[in-house]
Tab-separated table of C-alpha atoms in Angstrom:
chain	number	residue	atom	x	y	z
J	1	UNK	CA	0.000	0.000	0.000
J	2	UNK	CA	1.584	3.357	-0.803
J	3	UNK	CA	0.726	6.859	0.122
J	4	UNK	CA	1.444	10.356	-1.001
J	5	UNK	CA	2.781	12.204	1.787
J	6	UNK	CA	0.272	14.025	3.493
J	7	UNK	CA	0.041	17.784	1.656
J	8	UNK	CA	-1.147	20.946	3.425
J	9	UNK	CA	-4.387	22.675	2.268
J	10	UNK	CA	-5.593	25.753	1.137
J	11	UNK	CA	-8.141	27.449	3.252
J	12	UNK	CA	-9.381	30.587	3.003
J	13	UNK	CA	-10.768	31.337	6.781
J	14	UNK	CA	-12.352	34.521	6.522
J	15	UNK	CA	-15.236	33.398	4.277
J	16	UNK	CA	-16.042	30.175	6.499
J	17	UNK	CA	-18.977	29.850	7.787
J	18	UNK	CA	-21.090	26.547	9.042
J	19	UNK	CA	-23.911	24.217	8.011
J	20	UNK	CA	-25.318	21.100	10.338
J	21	UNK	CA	-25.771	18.017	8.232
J	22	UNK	CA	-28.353	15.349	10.320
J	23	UNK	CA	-25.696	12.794	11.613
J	24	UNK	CA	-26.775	8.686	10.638
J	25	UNK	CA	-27.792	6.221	12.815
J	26	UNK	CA	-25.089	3.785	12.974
J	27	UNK	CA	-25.877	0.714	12.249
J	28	UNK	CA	-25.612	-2.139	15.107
J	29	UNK	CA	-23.146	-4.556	14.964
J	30	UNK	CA	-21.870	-7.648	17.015
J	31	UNK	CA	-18.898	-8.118	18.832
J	32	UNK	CA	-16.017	-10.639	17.153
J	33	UNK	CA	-17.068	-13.964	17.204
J	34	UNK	CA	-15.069	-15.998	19.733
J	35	UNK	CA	-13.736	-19.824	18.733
J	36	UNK	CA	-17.048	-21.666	19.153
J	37	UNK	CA	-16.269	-24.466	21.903
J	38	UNK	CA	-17.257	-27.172	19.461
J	39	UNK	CA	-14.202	-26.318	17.128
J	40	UNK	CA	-11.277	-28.834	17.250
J	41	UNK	CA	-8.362	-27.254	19.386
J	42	UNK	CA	-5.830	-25.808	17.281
J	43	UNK	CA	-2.401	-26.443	17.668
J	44	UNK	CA	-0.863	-22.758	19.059
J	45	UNK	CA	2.201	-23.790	19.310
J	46	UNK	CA	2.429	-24.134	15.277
J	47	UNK	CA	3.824	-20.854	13.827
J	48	UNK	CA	1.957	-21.817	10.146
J	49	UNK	CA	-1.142	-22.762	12.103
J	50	UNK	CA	-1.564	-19.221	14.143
J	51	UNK	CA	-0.988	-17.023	11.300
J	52	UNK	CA	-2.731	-18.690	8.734
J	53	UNK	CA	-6.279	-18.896	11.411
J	54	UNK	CA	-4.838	-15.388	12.248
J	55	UNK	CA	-5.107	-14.328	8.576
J	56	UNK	CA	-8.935	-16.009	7.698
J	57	UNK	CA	-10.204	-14.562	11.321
J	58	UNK	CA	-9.115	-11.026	10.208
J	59	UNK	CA	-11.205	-11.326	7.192
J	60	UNK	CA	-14.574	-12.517	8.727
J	61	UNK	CA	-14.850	-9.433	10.655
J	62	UNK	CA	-16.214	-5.923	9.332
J	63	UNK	CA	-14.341	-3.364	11.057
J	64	UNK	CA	-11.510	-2.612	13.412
J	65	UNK	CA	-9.664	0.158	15.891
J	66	UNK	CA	-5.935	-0.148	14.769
J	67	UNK	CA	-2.913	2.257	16.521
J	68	UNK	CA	-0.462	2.639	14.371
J	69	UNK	CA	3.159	4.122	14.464
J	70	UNK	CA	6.487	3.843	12.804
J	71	UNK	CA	7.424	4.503	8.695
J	72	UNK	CA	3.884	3.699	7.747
J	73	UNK	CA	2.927	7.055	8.785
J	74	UNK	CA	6.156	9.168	9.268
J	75	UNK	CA	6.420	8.682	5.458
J	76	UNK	CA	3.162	10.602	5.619
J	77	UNK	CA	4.758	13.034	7.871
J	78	UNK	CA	2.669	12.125	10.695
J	79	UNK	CA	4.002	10.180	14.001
J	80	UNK	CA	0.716	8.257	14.332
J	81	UNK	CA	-2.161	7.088	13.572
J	82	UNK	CA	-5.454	6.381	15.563
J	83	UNK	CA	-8.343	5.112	13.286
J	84	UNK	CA	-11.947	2.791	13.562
J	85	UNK	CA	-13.179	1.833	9.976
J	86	UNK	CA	-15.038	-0.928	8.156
J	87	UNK	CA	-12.809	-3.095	6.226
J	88	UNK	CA	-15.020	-2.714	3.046
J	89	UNK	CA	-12.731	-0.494	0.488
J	90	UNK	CA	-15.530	-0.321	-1.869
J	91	UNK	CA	-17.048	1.779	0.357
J	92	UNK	CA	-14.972	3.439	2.851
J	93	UNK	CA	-15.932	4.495	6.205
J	94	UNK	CA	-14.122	5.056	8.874
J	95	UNK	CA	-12.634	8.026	10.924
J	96	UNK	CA	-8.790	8.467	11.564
J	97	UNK	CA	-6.740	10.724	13.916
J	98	UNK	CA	-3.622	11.368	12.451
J	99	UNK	CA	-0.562	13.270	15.198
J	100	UNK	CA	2.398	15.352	14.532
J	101	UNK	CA	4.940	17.096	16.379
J	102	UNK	CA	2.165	18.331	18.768
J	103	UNK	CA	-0.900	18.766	15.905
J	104	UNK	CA	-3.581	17.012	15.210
J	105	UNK	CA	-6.266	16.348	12.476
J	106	UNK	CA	-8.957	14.069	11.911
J	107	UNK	CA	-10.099	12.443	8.457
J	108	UNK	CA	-13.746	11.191	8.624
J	109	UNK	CA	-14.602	9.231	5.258
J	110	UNK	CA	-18.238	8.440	5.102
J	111	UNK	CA	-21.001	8.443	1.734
J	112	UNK	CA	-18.405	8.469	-0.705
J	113	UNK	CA	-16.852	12.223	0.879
J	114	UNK	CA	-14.345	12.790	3.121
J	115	UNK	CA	-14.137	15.656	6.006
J	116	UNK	CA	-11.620	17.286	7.693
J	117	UNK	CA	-10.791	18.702	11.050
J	118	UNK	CA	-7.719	19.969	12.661
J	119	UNK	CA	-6.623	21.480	15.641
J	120	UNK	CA	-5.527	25.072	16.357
J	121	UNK	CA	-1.625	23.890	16.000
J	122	UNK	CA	-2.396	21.971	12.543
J	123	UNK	CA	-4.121	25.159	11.269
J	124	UNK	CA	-1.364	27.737	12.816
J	125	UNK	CA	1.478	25.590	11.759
J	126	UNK	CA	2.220	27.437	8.434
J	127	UNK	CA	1.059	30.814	9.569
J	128	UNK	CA	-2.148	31.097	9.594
J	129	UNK	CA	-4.047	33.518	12.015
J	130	UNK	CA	-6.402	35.779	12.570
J	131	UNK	CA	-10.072	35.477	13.565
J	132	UNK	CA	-10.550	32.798	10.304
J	133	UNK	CA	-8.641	29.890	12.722
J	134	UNK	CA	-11.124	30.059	15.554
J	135	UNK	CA	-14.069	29.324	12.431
J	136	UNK	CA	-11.860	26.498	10.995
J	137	UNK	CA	-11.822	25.155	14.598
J	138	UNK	CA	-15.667	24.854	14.442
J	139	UNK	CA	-16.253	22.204	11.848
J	140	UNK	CA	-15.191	20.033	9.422
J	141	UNK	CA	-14.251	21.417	5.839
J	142	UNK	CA	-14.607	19.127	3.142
J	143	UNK	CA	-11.996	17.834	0.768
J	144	UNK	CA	-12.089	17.514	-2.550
J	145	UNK	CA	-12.801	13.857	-3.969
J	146	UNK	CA	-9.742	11.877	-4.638
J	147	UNK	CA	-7.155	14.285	-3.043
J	148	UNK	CA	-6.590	12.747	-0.355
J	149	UNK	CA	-4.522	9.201	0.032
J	150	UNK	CA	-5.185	9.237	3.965
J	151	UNK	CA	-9.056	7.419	2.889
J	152	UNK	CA	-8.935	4.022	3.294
J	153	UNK	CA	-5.977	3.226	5.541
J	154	UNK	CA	-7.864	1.139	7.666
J	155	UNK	CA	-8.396	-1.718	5.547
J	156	UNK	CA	-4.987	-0.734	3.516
J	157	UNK	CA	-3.271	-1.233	7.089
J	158	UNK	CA	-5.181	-4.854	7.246
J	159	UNK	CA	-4.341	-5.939	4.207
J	160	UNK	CA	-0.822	-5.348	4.896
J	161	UNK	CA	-0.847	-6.956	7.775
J	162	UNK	CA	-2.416	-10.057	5.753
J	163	UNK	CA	0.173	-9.835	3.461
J	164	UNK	CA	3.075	-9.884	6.361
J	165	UNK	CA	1.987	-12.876	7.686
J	166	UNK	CA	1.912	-14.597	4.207
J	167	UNK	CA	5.520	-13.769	3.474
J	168	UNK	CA	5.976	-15.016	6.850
J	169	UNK	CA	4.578	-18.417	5.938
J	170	UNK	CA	6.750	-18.158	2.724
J	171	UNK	CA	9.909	-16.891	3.596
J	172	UNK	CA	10.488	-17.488	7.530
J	173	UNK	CA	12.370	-20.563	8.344
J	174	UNK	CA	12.994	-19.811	12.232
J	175	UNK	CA	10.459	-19.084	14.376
J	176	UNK	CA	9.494	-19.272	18.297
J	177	UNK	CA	6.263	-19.341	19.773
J	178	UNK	CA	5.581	-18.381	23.467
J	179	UNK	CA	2.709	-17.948	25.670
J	180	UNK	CA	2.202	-14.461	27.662
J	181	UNK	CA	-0.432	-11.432	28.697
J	182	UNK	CA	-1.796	-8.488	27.649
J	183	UNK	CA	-4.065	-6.766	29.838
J	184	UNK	CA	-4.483	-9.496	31.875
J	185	UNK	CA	-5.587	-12.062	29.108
J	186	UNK	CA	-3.503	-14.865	27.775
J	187	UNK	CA	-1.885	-14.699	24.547
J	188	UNK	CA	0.690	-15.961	22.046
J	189	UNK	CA	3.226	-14.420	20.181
J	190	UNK	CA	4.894	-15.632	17.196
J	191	UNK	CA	8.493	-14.466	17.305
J	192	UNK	CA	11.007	-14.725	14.158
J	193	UNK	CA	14.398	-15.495	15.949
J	194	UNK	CA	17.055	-13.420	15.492
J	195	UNK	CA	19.210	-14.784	12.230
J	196	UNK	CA	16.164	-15.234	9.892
J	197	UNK	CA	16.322	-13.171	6.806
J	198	UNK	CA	12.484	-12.389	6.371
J	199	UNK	CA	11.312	-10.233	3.217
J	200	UNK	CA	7.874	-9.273	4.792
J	201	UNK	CA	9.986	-7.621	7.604
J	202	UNK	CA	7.389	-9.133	10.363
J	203	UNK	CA	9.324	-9.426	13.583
J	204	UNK	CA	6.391	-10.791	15.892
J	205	UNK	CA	2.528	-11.084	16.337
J	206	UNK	CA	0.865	-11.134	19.644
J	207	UNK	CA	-2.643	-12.773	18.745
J	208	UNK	CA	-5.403	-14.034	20.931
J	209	UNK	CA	-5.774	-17.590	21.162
J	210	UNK	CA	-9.425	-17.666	21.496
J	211	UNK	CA	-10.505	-15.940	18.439
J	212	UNK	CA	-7.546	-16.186	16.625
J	213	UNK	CA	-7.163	-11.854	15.779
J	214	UNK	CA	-4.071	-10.425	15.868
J	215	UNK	CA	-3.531	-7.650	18.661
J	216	UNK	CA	-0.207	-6.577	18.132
J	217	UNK	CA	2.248	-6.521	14.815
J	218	UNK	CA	5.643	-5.417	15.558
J	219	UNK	CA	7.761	-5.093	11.890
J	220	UNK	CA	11.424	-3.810	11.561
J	221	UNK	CA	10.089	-0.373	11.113
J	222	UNK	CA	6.527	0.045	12.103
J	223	UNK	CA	3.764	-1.091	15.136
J	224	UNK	CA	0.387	-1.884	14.738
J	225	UNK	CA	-1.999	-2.611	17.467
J	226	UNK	CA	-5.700	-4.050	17.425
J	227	UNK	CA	-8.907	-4.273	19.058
J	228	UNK	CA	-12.674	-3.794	18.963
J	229	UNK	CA	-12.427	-6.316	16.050
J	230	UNK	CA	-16.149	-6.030	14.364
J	231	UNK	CA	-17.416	-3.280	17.185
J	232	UNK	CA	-16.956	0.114	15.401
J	233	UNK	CA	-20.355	1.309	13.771
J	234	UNK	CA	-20.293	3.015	10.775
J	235	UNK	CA	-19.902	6.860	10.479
J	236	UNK	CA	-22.202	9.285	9.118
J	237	UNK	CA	-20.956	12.763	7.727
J	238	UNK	CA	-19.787	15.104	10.817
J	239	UNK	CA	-22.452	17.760	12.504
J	240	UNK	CA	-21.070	20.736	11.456
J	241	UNK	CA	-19.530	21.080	7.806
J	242	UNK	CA	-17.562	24.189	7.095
J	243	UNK	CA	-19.169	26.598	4.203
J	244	UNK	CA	-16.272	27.112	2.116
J	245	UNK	CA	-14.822	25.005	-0.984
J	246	UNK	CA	-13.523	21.703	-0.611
J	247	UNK	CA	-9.444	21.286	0.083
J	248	UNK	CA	-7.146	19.905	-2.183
J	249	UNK	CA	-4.825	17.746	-0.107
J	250	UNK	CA	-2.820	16.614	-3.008
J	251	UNK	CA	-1.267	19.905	-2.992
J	252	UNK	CA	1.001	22.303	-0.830
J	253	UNK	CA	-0.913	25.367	-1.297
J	254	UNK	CA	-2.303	26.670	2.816
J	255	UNK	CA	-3.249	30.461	1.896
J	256	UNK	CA	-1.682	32.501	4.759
J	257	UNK	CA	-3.650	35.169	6.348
């Protein structure tokens, strides 16, 4: 999955006013399914076996919270990422907090649009002042259709993650499995030993023996961390939507004022 880096926008403040769009219901969903008891016991102490079940479990669920930090985002020029999204890419939805060097924004993809709000250092950052910052602090501004490459890194950030334990399965020839805790809860974690020479650069998965999800991936140069495997709802558009045209993230053009 590759993304442009993450461009500034061009806002003109001054004009910005806002408009309340009626939020929708989210739609219900269940919790991820836990190993029915009747299932034959798997054998966790079988590298292949835990990230292949790891692998078809991800798939069977519709949406995720994923953490994410390391060169999957700095190459964005971000330091992390905090998103909850349904893992359909035909038709993304999901909302993503994205950090850097002390400011913030927030991506919300929903209906085919995407929104955007930042916070007072994300909108000061280049310059811009003035009474226009305290409006763009009131809403979320659109952005114009296919700008962006932030949409859709939930289920880009899966698939990756689908695609590192594959090349694990085809490339690792040393690995070590041990049991352990997070939060309290058992868990095992799939280590490749030191001296392997992996091309998916997966270094270990912590994944939860009952249902078989991953909950951490640690690579040579990036972290992921999961829950609330098929919790999040689906997003409708934001509240308040900014009255001004939509941004072009593909380009470096913020108007200072």
């Amino acid at each position: 999955m590759s993304h442009a880096p993450l461009a500034t926008a061009r806002a003109t403040p001054d004009a910005v006013s806002t408009s309340t769009a009626v939020e929708a219901a989210p739609e219900p969903t269940a919790t991820a399914p836990a190993r029915p008891a009747s299932d034959p016991p798997l054998q966790w102490t079988d590298p292949n076996t835990l990230l292949m079940s790891s692998r078809y479990q991800m798939w069977q669920q519709h949406s995720v919270h994923l953490v994410v930090s390391g060169s999957m985002v700095t190459r964005l020029g971000m330091d992390q990422m905090d998103g909850r999204g349904q893992l359909n890419t035909k038709n993304k939805n999901e909302r993503s907090r994205f950090t850097s060097k002390g400011a913030s924004m927030t991506l919300l993809t929903s209906g085919g649009h995407s929104y955007l709000k930042g916070d007072r250092a994300f909108w000061t950052r280049d310059g811009l002042s003035g009474p226009g910052v305290h409006k763009l602090l009131s809403g979320y501004a659109r952005v114009k259709d296919g700008s962006s490459s932030l949409t859709g890194m939930v289920p880009g950030i899966v698939s990756d993650t689908d695609t590192y334990f594959g090349n694990g399965l085809a490339e690792y020839e040393l690995f070590d499995v041990r049991s352990g805790t997070r939060n309290g809860r058992p868990v095992v974690i799939v280590f490749v030993k030191q001296g392997a020479k992996p091309k998916g650069k997966l270094m270990s998965a912590t994944i939860d023996p009952t249902s078989g999800l991953p909950l951490v991936v640690e690579c040579t140069d990036h972290t992921v961390t999961f829950d609330e495997w098929g919790q999040v709802k689906k997003f409708g558009k934001p509240e308040n939507i900014l009255d001004m045209p939509p941004l072009d993230l593909g380009r470096s053009t913020r108007t200072r004022t």
